[in-house]
mmCIF file of C-alpha atoms and ligand atoms in Angstrom:
data_model
loop_
_atom_site.group_PDB
_atom_site.id
_atom_site.type_symbol
_atom_site.label_atom_id
_atom_site.label_comp_id
_atom_site.label_asym_id
_atom_site.label_seq_id
_atom_site.Cartn_x
_atom_site.Cartn_y
_atom_site.Cartn_z
ATOM 1 C CA UNK A 849 33.120 -81.533 113.147
ATOM 2 C CA UNK A 850 29.694 -82.802 112.222
ATOM 3 C CA UNK A 851 26.298 -81.282 112.950
ATOM 4 C CA UNK A 852 25.680 -84.400 115.012
ATOM 5 C CA UNK A 853 28.604 -83.610 117.346
ATOM 6 C CA UNK A 854 27.381 -80.033 117.736
ATOM 7 C CA UNK A 855 23.982 -81.320 118.769
ATOM 8 C CA UNK A 856 25.503 -83.704 121.292
ATOM 9 C CA UNK A 857 27.219 -80.832 123.123
ATOM 10 C CA UNK A 858 24.188 -78.526 122.869
ATOM 11 C CA UNK A 859 22.093 -81.338 124.385
ATOM 12 C CA UNK A 860 24.537 -81.864 127.263
ATOM 13 C CA UNK A 861 24.680 -78.147 128.059
ATOM 14 C CA UNK A 862 20.898 -78.004 128.130
ATOM 15 C CA UNK A 863 20.580 -81.119 130.272
ATOM 16 C CA UNK A 864 23.163 -79.838 132.752
ATOM 17 C CA UNK A 865 21.323 -76.508 133.092
ATOM 18 C CA UNK A 866 18.049 -78.335 133.673
ATOM 19 C CA UNK A 867 19.572 -80.710 136.255
ATOM 20 C CA UNK A 868 21.112 -77.764 138.096
ATOM 21 C CA UNK A 869 17.728 -76.030 138.260
ATOM 22 C CA UNK A 870 16.138 -79.209 139.573
ATOM 23 C CA UNK A 871 18.680 -79.154 142.403
ATOM 24 C CA UNK A 872 17.729 -75.519 143.131
ATOM 25 C CA UNK A 873 21.044 -74.229 141.842
ATOM 26 C CA UNK A 874 21.177 -70.855 140.082
ATOM 27 C CA UNK A 875 23.610 -72.493 137.674
ATOM 28 C CA UNK A 876 27.025 -74.042 137.247
ATOM 29 C CA UNK A 877 30.537 -72.623 137.004
ATOM 30 C CA UNK A 878 32.843 -75.016 135.161
ATOM 31 C CA UNK A 879 36.624 -74.630 134.968
ATOM 32 C CA UNK A 880 39.025 -76.616 132.698
ATOM 33 C CA UNK A 881 38.788 -80.340 133.425
ATOM 34 C CA UNK A 882 36.587 -83.334 132.652
ATOM 35 C CA UNK A 883 33.260 -81.518 133.150
ATOM 36 C CA UNK A 884 34.254 -78.809 130.672
ATOM 37 C CA UNK A 885 35.450 -81.439 128.192
ATOM 38 C CA UNK A 886 32.196 -83.345 128.516
ATOM 39 C CA UNK A 887 30.003 -80.239 128.200
ATOM 40 C CA UNK A 888 31.815 -78.493 125.349
ATOM 41 C CA UNK A 889 34.596 -80.675 123.918
ATOM 42 C CA UNK A 890 36.988 -77.845 124.874
ATOM 43 C CA UNK A 891 40.135 -78.983 126.706
ATOM 44 C CA UNK A 892 42.310 -75.966 127.561
ATOM 45 C CA UNK A 893 45.076 -76.299 130.135
ATOM 46 C CA UNK A 894 44.182 -75.174 133.672
ATOM 47 C CA UNK A 895 46.367 -72.168 134.437
ATOM 48 C CA UNK A 896 46.493 -69.056 136.598
ATOM 49 C CA UNK A 897 44.515 -67.297 133.850
ATOM 50 C CA UNK A 898 40.794 -67.794 134.450
ATOM 51 C CA UNK A 899 38.728 -69.889 132.043
ATOM 52 C CA UNK A 900 35.145 -70.544 133.159
ATOM 53 C CA UNK A 901 31.908 -71.698 131.631
ATOM 54 C CA UNK A 902 28.662 -70.431 133.187
ATOM 55 C CA UNK A 903 25.441 -72.269 132.515
ATOM 56 C CA UNK A 904 21.975 -71.862 133.928
ATOM 57 C CA UNK A 905 18.447 -72.625 132.869
ATOM 58 C CA UNK A 906 16.871 -70.149 130.484
ATOM 59 C CA UNK A 907 20.095 -68.455 129.369
ATOM 60 C CA UNK A 908 22.744 -69.098 126.795
ATOM 61 C CA UNK A 909 25.891 -70.807 128.103
ATOM 62 C CA UNK A 910 28.763 -68.320 128.392
ATOM 63 C CA UNK A 911 32.423 -69.235 128.165
ATOM 64 C CA UNK A 912 34.860 -66.677 129.513
ATOM 65 C CA UNK A 913 38.446 -67.226 128.328
ATOM 66 C CA UNK A 914 41.749 -65.384 128.285
ATOM 67 C CA UNK A 915 41.692 -63.332 125.065
ATOM 68 C CA UNK A 916 44.806 -65.104 123.768
ATOM 69 C CA UNK A 917 42.997 -68.471 123.995
ATOM 70 C CA UNK A 918 39.812 -67.275 122.298
ATOM 71 C CA UNK A 919 40.748 -68.622 118.836
ATOM 72 C CA UNK A 920 41.150 -72.132 120.314
ATOM 73 C CA UNK A 921 37.893 -71.868 122.257
ATOM 74 C CA UNK A 922 36.042 -70.854 119.114
ATOM 75 C CA UNK A 923 37.094 -74.137 117.492
ATOM 76 C CA UNK A 924 35.775 -76.279 120.346
ATOM 77 C CA UNK A 925 33.162 -78.827 119.199
ATOM 78 C CA UNK A 926 30.516 -77.213 121.429
ATOM 79 C CA UNK A 927 31.418 -73.606 120.529
ATOM 80 C CA UNK A 928 28.245 -73.125 118.463
ATOM 81 C CA UNK A 929 26.079 -73.565 121.551
ATOM 82 C CA UNK A 930 27.817 -70.894 123.665
ATOM 83 C CA UNK A 931 28.672 -67.229 123.738
ATOM 84 C CA UNK A 932 32.441 -66.880 124.050
ATOM 85 C CA UNK A 933 34.074 -63.744 125.406
ATOM 86 C CA UNK A 934 37.695 -62.933 126.150
ATOM 87 C CA UNK A 935 39.354 -60.971 128.921
ATOM 88 C CA UNK A 936 42.755 -59.314 128.500
ATOM 89 C CA UNK A 937 45.751 -59.372 130.802
ATOM 90 C CA UNK A 938 45.303 -56.392 133.135
ATOM 91 C CA UNK A 939 41.482 -56.801 133.241
ATOM 92 C CA UNK A 940 39.784 -58.268 136.306
ATOM 93 C CA UNK A 941 38.483 -61.629 135.052
ATOM 94 C CA UNK A 942 36.525 -62.253 138.269
ATOM 95 C CA UNK A 943 34.517 -59.054 137.785
ATOM 96 C CA UNK A 944 33.815 -60.241 134.235
ATOM 97 C CA UNK A 945 32.745 -63.633 135.534
ATOM 98 C CA UNK A 946 30.611 -62.050 138.284
ATOM 99 C CA UNK A 947 28.673 -60.208 135.559
ATOM 100 C CA UNK A 948 27.616 -63.590 134.188
ATOM 101 C CA UNK A 949 26.277 -64.812 137.526
ATOM 102 C CA UNK A 950 22.858 -63.855 138.858
ATOM 103 C CA UNK A 951 22.903 -61.682 141.982
ATOM 104 C CA UNK A 952 21.575 -64.345 144.347
ATOM 105 C CA UNK A 953 21.599 -68.049 144.912
ATOM 106 C CA UNK A 954 23.900 -71.018 144.892
ATOM 107 C CA UNK A 955 26.157 -72.176 142.065
ATOM 108 C CA UNK A 956 27.667 -75.611 141.542
ATOM 109 C CA UNK A 957 31.418 -75.341 140.904
ATOM 110 C CA UNK A 958 33.357 -78.052 139.069
ATOM 111 C CA UNK A 959 35.779 -80.031 141.238
ATOM 112 C CA UNK A 960 38.776 -79.067 139.106
ATOM 113 C CA UNK A 961 38.373 -75.344 139.772
ATOM 114 C CA UNK A 962 41.590 -74.095 141.370
ATOM 115 C CA UNK A 963 41.214 -72.609 144.852
ATOM 116 C CA UNK A 964 42.948 -69.484 143.469
ATOM 117 C CA UNK A 965 40.011 -68.885 141.125
ATOM 118 C CA UNK A 966 37.191 -69.901 143.433
ATOM 119 C CA UNK A 967 38.447 -67.768 146.325
ATOM 120 C CA UNK A 968 38.728 -64.729 144.050
ATOM 121 C CA UNK A 969 35.256 -65.407 142.676
ATOM 122 C CA UNK A 970 33.843 -65.616 146.197
ATOM 123 C CA UNK A 971 35.371 -62.216 146.972
ATOM 124 C CA UNK A 972 33.876 -60.779 143.769
ATOM 125 C CA UNK A 973 30.403 -62.208 144.536
ATOM 126 C CA UNK A 974 29.854 -61.974 148.307
ATOM 127 C CA UNK A 975 26.096 -62.563 147.979
ATOM 128 C CA UNK A 976 26.469 -65.881 146.140
ATOM 129 C CA UNK A 977 26.998 -69.338 147.624
ATOM 130 C CA UNK A 978 29.061 -72.050 145.951
ATOM 131 C CA UNK A 979 28.873 -75.799 146.250
ATOM 132 C CA UNK A 980 30.613 -78.817 144.701
ATOM 133 C CA UNK A 981 29.191 -79.689 141.291
ATOM 134 C CA UNK A 982 29.988 -83.374 141.835
ATOM 135 C CA UNK A 983 28.186 -83.406 145.168
ATOM 136 C CA UNK A 984 25.171 -81.568 143.763
ATOM 137 C CA UNK A 985 24.969 -83.486 140.471
ATOM 138 C CA UNK A 986 26.907 -86.739 140.967
ATOM 139 C CA UNK A 987 25.119 -88.357 138.034
ATOM 140 C CA UNK A 988 25.650 -85.555 135.515
ATOM 141 C CA UNK A 989 28.037 -87.606 133.358
ATOM 142 C CA UNK A 990 27.102 -91.088 134.621
ATOM 143 C CA UNK A 991 24.621 -92.182 131.962
ATOM 144 C CA UNK A 992 26.408 -92.525 128.646
ATOM 145 C CA UNK A 993 24.743 -92.155 125.250
ATOM 146 C CA UNK A 994 25.478 -94.555 122.369
ATOM 147 C CA UNK A 995 28.242 -92.302 121.082
ATOM 148 C CA UNK A 996 30.043 -92.500 124.418
ATOM 149 C CA UNK A 997 29.521 -96.240 124.875
ATOM 150 C CA UNK A 998 31.085 -96.775 121.431
ATOM 151 C CA UNK A 999 34.138 -94.800 122.469
ATOM 152 C CA UNK A 1000 34.452 -96.649 125.767
ATOM 153 C CA UNK A 1001 34.177 -99.928 123.841
ATOM 154 C CA UNK A 1002 36.971 -98.805 121.509
ATOM 155 C CA UNK A 1003 39.180 -97.906 124.489
ATOM 156 C CA UNK A 1004 38.347 -101.291 126.049
ATOM 157 C CA UNK A 1005 39.267 -103.129 122.849
ATOM 158 C CA UNK A 1006 42.633 -101.354 122.777
ATOM 159 C CA UNK A 1007 43.277 -102.343 126.400
ATOM 160 C CA UNK A 1008 42.361 -105.924 125.497
ATOM 161 C CA UNK A 1009 44.832 -105.899 122.601
ATOM 162 C CA UNK A 1010 47.455 -104.602 125.036
ATOM 163 C CA UNK A 1011 46.816 -107.540 127.362
ATOM 164 C CA UNK A 1012 47.066 -110.052 124.519
ATOM 165 C CA UNK A 1013 50.364 -108.532 123.474
ATOM 166 C CA UNK A 1014 51.913 -108.318 126.954
ATOM 167 C CA UNK A 1015 51.205 -111.958 127.771
ATOM 168 C CA UNK A 1016 53.317 -112.928 124.749
ATOM 169 C CA UNK A 1017 56.342 -111.134 126.243
ATOM 170 C CA UNK A 1018 58.752 -112.407 128.876
ATOM 171 C CA UNK A 1019 58.048 -111.758 132.585
ATOM 172 C CA UNK A 1020 60.635 -113.858 134.479
ATOM 173 C CA UNK A 1021 63.900 -111.985 134.992
ATOM 174 C CA UNK A 1022 62.504 -108.544 134.207
ATOM 175 C CA UNK A 1023 61.538 -105.819 136.674
ATOM 176 C CA UNK A 1024 57.961 -104.698 137.284
ATOM 177 C CA UNK A 1025 59.001 -101.306 135.938
ATOM 178 C CA UNK A 1026 60.063 -102.804 132.603
ATOM 179 C CA UNK A 1027 56.780 -104.692 132.199
ATOM 180 C CA UNK A 1028 54.893 -101.525 133.196
ATOM 181 C CA UNK A 1029 56.773 -99.546 130.531
ATOM 182 C CA UNK A 1030 55.752 -102.199 127.982
ATOM 183 C CA UNK A 1031 52.096 -101.866 129.040
ATOM 184 C CA UNK A 1032 52.234 -98.086 128.611
ATOM 185 C CA UNK A 1033 53.940 -98.414 125.217
ATOM 186 C CA UNK A 1034 51.396 -100.995 124.033
ATOM 187 C CA UNK A 1035 48.429 -98.857 125.149
ATOM 188 C CA UNK A 1036 49.838 -96.018 123.053
ATOM 189 C CA UNK A 1037 50.539 -98.312 120.109
ATOM 190 C CA UNK A 1038 46.899 -99.359 120.259
ATOM 191 C CA UNK A 1039 45.674 -95.783 120.057
ATOM 192 C CA UNK A 1040 45.715 -94.361 123.589
ATOM 193 C CA UNK A 1041 46.715 -90.698 123.728
ATOM 194 C CA UNK A 1042 47.189 -90.819 127.495
ATOM 195 C CA UNK A 1043 48.217 -93.581 129.925
ATOM 196 C CA UNK A 1044 46.822 -93.006 133.430
ATOM 197 C CA UNK A 1045 48.274 -96.086 135.130
ATOM 198 C CA UNK A 1046 50.150 -99.288 134.288
ATOM 199 C CA UNK A 1047 50.298 -101.184 137.562
ATOM 200 C CA UNK A 1048 52.457 -104.296 137.775
ATOM 201 C CA UNK A 1049 52.373 -105.996 141.200
ATOM 202 C CA UNK A 1050 54.396 -109.203 141.332
ATOM 203 C CA UNK A 1051 54.478 -111.741 144.167
ATOM 204 C CA UNK A 1052 53.936 -110.007 147.532
ATOM 205 C CA UNK A 1053 53.617 -106.609 145.790
ATOM 206 C CA UNK A 1054 50.396 -107.853 144.227
ATOM 207 C CA UNK A 1055 48.893 -108.000 147.724
ATOM 208 C CA UNK A 1056 49.116 -104.188 147.897
ATOM 209 C CA UNK A 1057 46.257 -102.887 145.749
ATOM 210 C CA UNK A 1058 47.939 -99.475 145.431
ATOM 211 C CA UNK A 1059 51.370 -100.759 144.457
ATOM 212 C CA UNK A 1060 52.342 -99.148 141.126
ATOM 213 C CA UNK A 1061 55.491 -100.830 139.804
ATOM 214 C CA UNK A 1062 58.933 -101.054 141.319
ATOM 215 C CA UNK A 1063 62.374 -102.559 140.929
ATOM 216 C CA UNK A 1064 61.370 -106.049 142.040
ATOM 217 C CA UNK A 1065 62.551 -108.648 139.551
ATOM 218 C CA UNK A 1066 59.705 -110.952 138.559
ATOM 219 C CA UNK A 1067 60.506 -114.611 139.108
ATOM 220 C CA UNK A 1068 59.165 -118.032 138.302
ATOM 221 C CA UNK A 1069 56.201 -118.862 140.588
ATOM 222 C CA UNK A 1070 55.036 -115.237 140.892
ATOM 223 C CA UNK A 1071 51.475 -114.108 140.518
ATOM 224 C CA UNK A 1072 51.477 -110.787 138.645
ATOM 225 C CA UNK A 1073 48.596 -108.298 138.888
ATOM 226 C CA UNK A 1074 48.442 -105.951 135.886
ATOM 227 C CA UNK A 1075 45.991 -103.041 136.040
ATOM 228 C CA UNK A 1076 46.267 -100.554 133.206
ATOM 229 C CA UNK A 1077 44.330 -97.884 131.352
ATOM 230 C CA UNK A 1078 44.132 -94.363 130.044
ATOM 231 C CA UNK A 1079 42.310 -92.328 127.440
ATOM 232 C CA UNK A 1080 41.666 -93.145 123.797
ATOM 233 C CA UNK A 1081 39.795 -90.584 121.715
ATOM 234 C CA UNK A 1082 38.839 -88.827 124.965
ATOM 235 C CA UNK A 1083 37.354 -91.889 126.701
ATOM 236 C CA UNK A 1084 38.775 -94.178 129.357
ATOM 237 C CA UNK A 1085 39.978 -97.761 129.574
ATOM 238 C CA UNK A 1086 40.715 -99.663 132.788
ATOM 239 C CA UNK A 1087 41.237 -103.414 132.953
ATOM 240 C CA UNK A 1088 43.018 -105.841 135.275
ATOM 241 C CA UNK A 1089 44.230 -109.371 134.696
ATOM 242 C CA UNK A 1090 46.331 -111.510 137.021
ATOM 243 C CA UNK A 1091 48.753 -113.899 135.359
ATOM 244 C CA UNK A 1092 51.140 -116.482 136.782
ATOM 245 C CA UNK A 1093 54.758 -117.116 135.798
ATOM 246 C CA UNK A 1094 55.049 -120.846 135.272
ATOM 247 C CA UNK A 1095 52.743 -123.421 136.840
ATOM 248 C CA UNK A 1096 50.589 -122.118 139.726
ATOM 249 C CA UNK A 1097 49.984 -123.973 142.993
ATOM 250 C CA UNK A 1098 46.550 -125.359 143.854
ATOM 251 C CA UNK A 1099 45.990 -122.494 146.311
ATOM 252 C CA UNK A 1100 46.888 -119.851 143.749
ATOM 253 C CA UNK A 1101 44.468 -121.436 141.311
ATOM 254 C CA UNK A 1102 41.741 -121.527 143.921
ATOM 255 C CA UNK A 1103 42.110 -117.868 144.906
ATOM 256 C CA UNK A 1104 42.058 -116.865 141.254
ATOM 257 C CA UNK A 1105 38.924 -118.977 140.674
ATOM 258 C CA UNK A 1106 37.161 -117.312 143.631
ATOM 259 C CA UNK A 1107 37.915 -113.828 142.279
ATOM 260 C CA UNK A 1108 36.745 -114.836 138.815
ATOM 261 C CA UNK A 1109 33.505 -116.217 140.248
ATOM 262 C CA UNK A 1110 33.004 -113.029 142.276
ATOM 263 C CA UNK A 1111 33.563 -110.931 139.155
ATOM 264 C CA UNK A 1112 30.996 -113.036 137.292
ATOM 265 C CA UNK A 1113 28.451 -112.819 140.137
ATOM 266 C CA UNK A 1114 28.715 -109.022 140.187
ATOM 267 C CA UNK A 1115 28.391 -108.949 136.400
ATOM 268 C CA UNK A 1116 25.196 -111.001 136.622
ATOM 269 C CA UNK A 1117 23.783 -108.735 139.356
ATOM 270 C CA UNK A 1118 23.719 -105.757 136.961
ATOM 271 C CA UNK A 1119 20.206 -104.793 135.840
ATOM 272 C CA UNK A 1120 18.392 -101.458 135.543
ATOM 273 C CA UNK A 1121 16.901 -100.463 138.898
ATOM 274 C CA UNK A 1122 19.329 -102.491 141.019
ATOM 275 C CA UNK A 1123 21.114 -100.321 143.627
ATOM 276 C CA UNK A 1124 24.854 -99.911 143.001
ATOM 277 C CA UNK A 1125 25.628 -101.476 146.367
ATOM 278 C CA UNK A 1126 24.061 -104.767 145.231
ATOM 279 C CA UNK A 1127 26.803 -105.161 142.619
ATOM 280 C CA UNK A 1128 29.359 -104.853 145.420
ATOM 281 C CA UNK A 1129 27.420 -107.243 147.615
ATOM 282 C CA UNK A 1130 27.214 -109.881 144.876
ATOM 283 C CA UNK A 1131 30.999 -109.955 144.475
ATOM 284 C CA UNK A 1132 31.645 -109.774 148.212
ATOM 285 C CA UNK A 1133 29.282 -112.654 148.995
ATOM 286 C CA UNK A 1134 31.277 -115.046 146.801
ATOM 287 C CA UNK A 1135 34.580 -114.029 148.350
ATOM 288 C CA UNK A 1136 33.187 -114.193 151.888
ATOM 289 C CA UNK A 1137 31.686 -117.647 151.318
ATOM 290 C CA UNK A 1138 35.102 -118.881 150.176
ATOM 291 C CA UNK A 1139 36.612 -117.598 153.448
ATOM 292 C CA UNK A 1140 38.558 -114.629 152.019
ATOM 293 C CA UNK A 1141 36.135 -111.838 153.026
ATOM 294 C CA UNK A 1142 38.670 -109.889 155.088
ATOM 295 C CA UNK A 1143 41.124 -109.866 152.155
ATOM 296 C CA UNK A 1144 38.817 -107.988 149.763
ATOM 297 C CA UNK A 1145 39.755 -104.524 150.957
ATOM 298 C CA UNK A 1146 38.206 -102.109 148.453
ATOM 299 C CA UNK A 1147 34.926 -101.279 146.699
ATOM 300 C CA UNK A 1148 33.912 -103.376 143.703
ATOM 301 C CA UNK A 1149 33.851 -100.653 141.067
ATOM 302 C CA UNK A 1150 33.747 -97.082 139.816
ATOM 303 C CA UNK A 1151 32.261 -95.244 136.873
ATOM 304 C CA UNK A 1152 34.319 -94.414 133.790
ATOM 305 C CA UNK A 1153 33.872 -91.932 130.950
ATOM 306 C CA UNK A 1154 35.968 -88.907 130.012
ATOM 307 C CA UNK A 1155 37.970 -89.819 133.128
ATOM 308 C CA UNK A 1156 39.103 -93.256 134.330
ATOM 309 C CA UNK A 1157 37.484 -92.853 137.795
ATOM 310 C CA UNK A 1158 34.147 -91.100 138.381
ATOM 311 C CA UNK A 1159 30.655 -91.762 139.809
ATOM 312 C CA UNK A 1160 28.756 -94.031 140.129
ATOM 313 C CA UNK A 1161 30.602 -96.148 142.703
ATOM 314 C CA UNK A 1162 29.786 -99.802 143.315
ATOM 315 C CA UNK A 1163 30.130 -99.641 147.060
ATOM 316 C CA UNK A 1164 28.142 -100.519 150.184
ATOM 317 C CA UNK A 1165 25.880 -97.577 151.040
ATOM 318 C CA UNK A 1166 25.389 -96.411 147.443
ATOM 319 C CA UNK A 1167 21.645 -96.809 146.950
ATOM 320 C CA UNK A 1168 21.527 -95.126 143.571
ATOM 321 C CA UNK A 1169 19.755 -97.410 141.066
ATOM 322 C CA UNK A 1170 21.555 -98.551 137.931
ATOM 323 C CA UNK A 1171 20.329 -96.945 134.709
ATOM 324 C CA UNK A 1172 20.911 -98.211 131.162
ATOM 325 C CA UNK A 1173 23.976 -96.401 129.801
ATOM 326 C CA UNK A 1174 25.918 -96.346 133.057
ATOM 327 C CA UNK A 1175 29.474 -97.592 132.457
ATOM 328 C CA UNK A 1176 31.618 -98.795 135.340
ATOM 329 C CA UNK A 1177 34.268 -101.260 136.432
ATOM 330 C CA UNK A 1178 33.716 -104.570 138.206
ATOM 331 C CA UNK A 1179 37.006 -105.366 139.925
ATOM 332 C CA UNK A 1180 36.929 -107.618 142.962
ATOM 333 C CA UNK A 1181 40.234 -108.821 144.413
ATOM 334 C CA UNK A 1182 41.812 -110.908 147.140
ATOM 335 C CA UNK A 1183 45.024 -109.651 148.746
ATOM 336 C CA UNK A 1184 47.021 -112.015 150.962
ATOM 337 C CA UNK A 1185 49.559 -109.822 152.785
ATOM 338 C CA UNK A 1186 53.172 -110.780 152.203
ATOM 339 C CA UNK A 1187 52.198 -113.450 149.683
ATOM 340 C CA UNK A 1188 50.250 -112.503 146.551
ATOM 341 C CA UNK A 1189 47.147 -110.771 145.230
ATOM 342 C CA UNK A 1190 44.554 -111.402 142.535
ATOM 343 C CA UNK A 1191 42.289 -108.844 140.898
ATOM 344 C CA UNK A 1192 40.133 -109.179 137.788
ATOM 345 C CA UNK A 1193 38.569 -106.083 136.267
ATOM 346 C CA UNK A 1194 36.308 -105.436 133.304
ATOM 347 C CA UNK A 1195 34.447 -102.306 132.283
ATOM 348 C CA UNK A 1196 30.763 -103.030 131.705
ATOM 349 C CA UNK A 1197 27.781 -101.050 130.462
ATOM 350 C CA UNK A 1198 24.344 -101.468 131.992
ATOM 351 C CA UNK A 1199 21.772 -102.250 129.274
ATOM 352 C CA UNK A 1200 18.014 -102.932 129.436
ATOM 353 C CA UNK A 1201 18.735 -106.653 129.637
ATOM 354 C CA UNK A 1202 21.747 -106.630 131.997
ATOM 355 C CA UNK A 1203 25.449 -105.936 131.736
ATOM 356 C CA UNK A 1204 27.566 -106.027 128.605
ATOM 357 C CA UNK A 1205 31.345 -106.294 128.916
ATOM 358 C CA UNK A 1206 33.567 -103.734 127.207
ATOM 359 C CA UNK A 1207 36.600 -105.920 128.015
ATOM 360 C CA UNK A 1208 36.593 -109.320 126.461
ATOM 361 C CA UNK A 1209 39.908 -111.083 127.070
ATOM 362 C CA UNK A 1210 39.724 -114.454 128.852
ATOM 363 C CA UNK A 1211 39.413 -114.091 132.602
ATOM 364 C CA UNK A 1212 40.946 -117.525 133.317
ATOM 365 C CA UNK A 1213 44.412 -117.291 134.817
ATOM 366 C CA UNK A 1214 46.982 -117.216 132.054
ATOM 367 C CA UNK A 1215 50.375 -118.836 132.519
ATOM 368 C CA UNK A 1216 53.191 -116.663 131.193
ATOM 369 C CA UNK A 1217 56.914 -117.225 130.747
HETATM 370 ZN ZN1 LIG B 1732 53.042 -119.036 142.340
HETATM 371 ZN ZN1 LIG B 1733 41.956 -100.739 137.197
HETATM 372 ZN ZN1 LIG B 1734 39.269 -99.579 138.005
#
């Protein structure tokens, strides 16, 4: 690993400690999961054996690990910026962790911390208070540096290549599950190490935004919503395109056009300083004007980074202003119950001059066989 990578993790650890102090937290306790990956590059499995990182302003980050995992921890990209200590089976790891926490105050705890560990920690530190790290510091990972934007762009390009490849395959006569399996295979072939979802919603199933993929056989005349993504090189992809098997009807074309226009309007609303909710409003206004307002049943977008869903959220009531470096989805949809659905989703990054797309396949409805 390069000196540059080491500096990236040292910088994140320092920034997190500073942000915690600004929120009047004594520090942060971070268990295995996306926050630990982002802060240190270390990705151990979450198990019944306690692993926890403690950070706070003015002290060196301390990673407590099971002794048998210490060699792995010492090879983590961010290892140079932390003290690493091991506890042995038979020791009390919570007493060891308590020693790393100041006697008073409130600590932010990462969302992925198992209840088993947090409850034991609370018993070991009765004078401390604990709060959700995500609630206290929702923006900790939201603003991406150039290194991260590059990785998200690479994941987006792989998802785009997957879409190009899938539209060359046959849809009619195959089940949603088969097409979904192809999407997952293609994501991996294009470099993904992990596939988080490969949704295929055909015909009426497309009108259920949470439909995954089932045994329905795709037929001629079906709209097919495909929403797929995962992790490549530790960063997420998430894109949706809606295709049609054979020639679409005028209504199907119209609904697709409305969603595409809404997606474009939200894209154009992105600028530094604009509240997140305005991105949602821009998409919703187009869909409402076209008479489909009640059929757009979810928020317009979510952040993406070392996970495929994270803050910030493009949703009514989110007043947080956009900042250059924020990466998130723009994914309006129209869902006509019992008939069909359309969703179009790109990941974008907020730049000084507006949004830049990290997905670049055509958003026009593609006719497939
Ligand atoms: Zn049709
Ligand atoms: Zn998606
Ligand atoms: Zn999404």
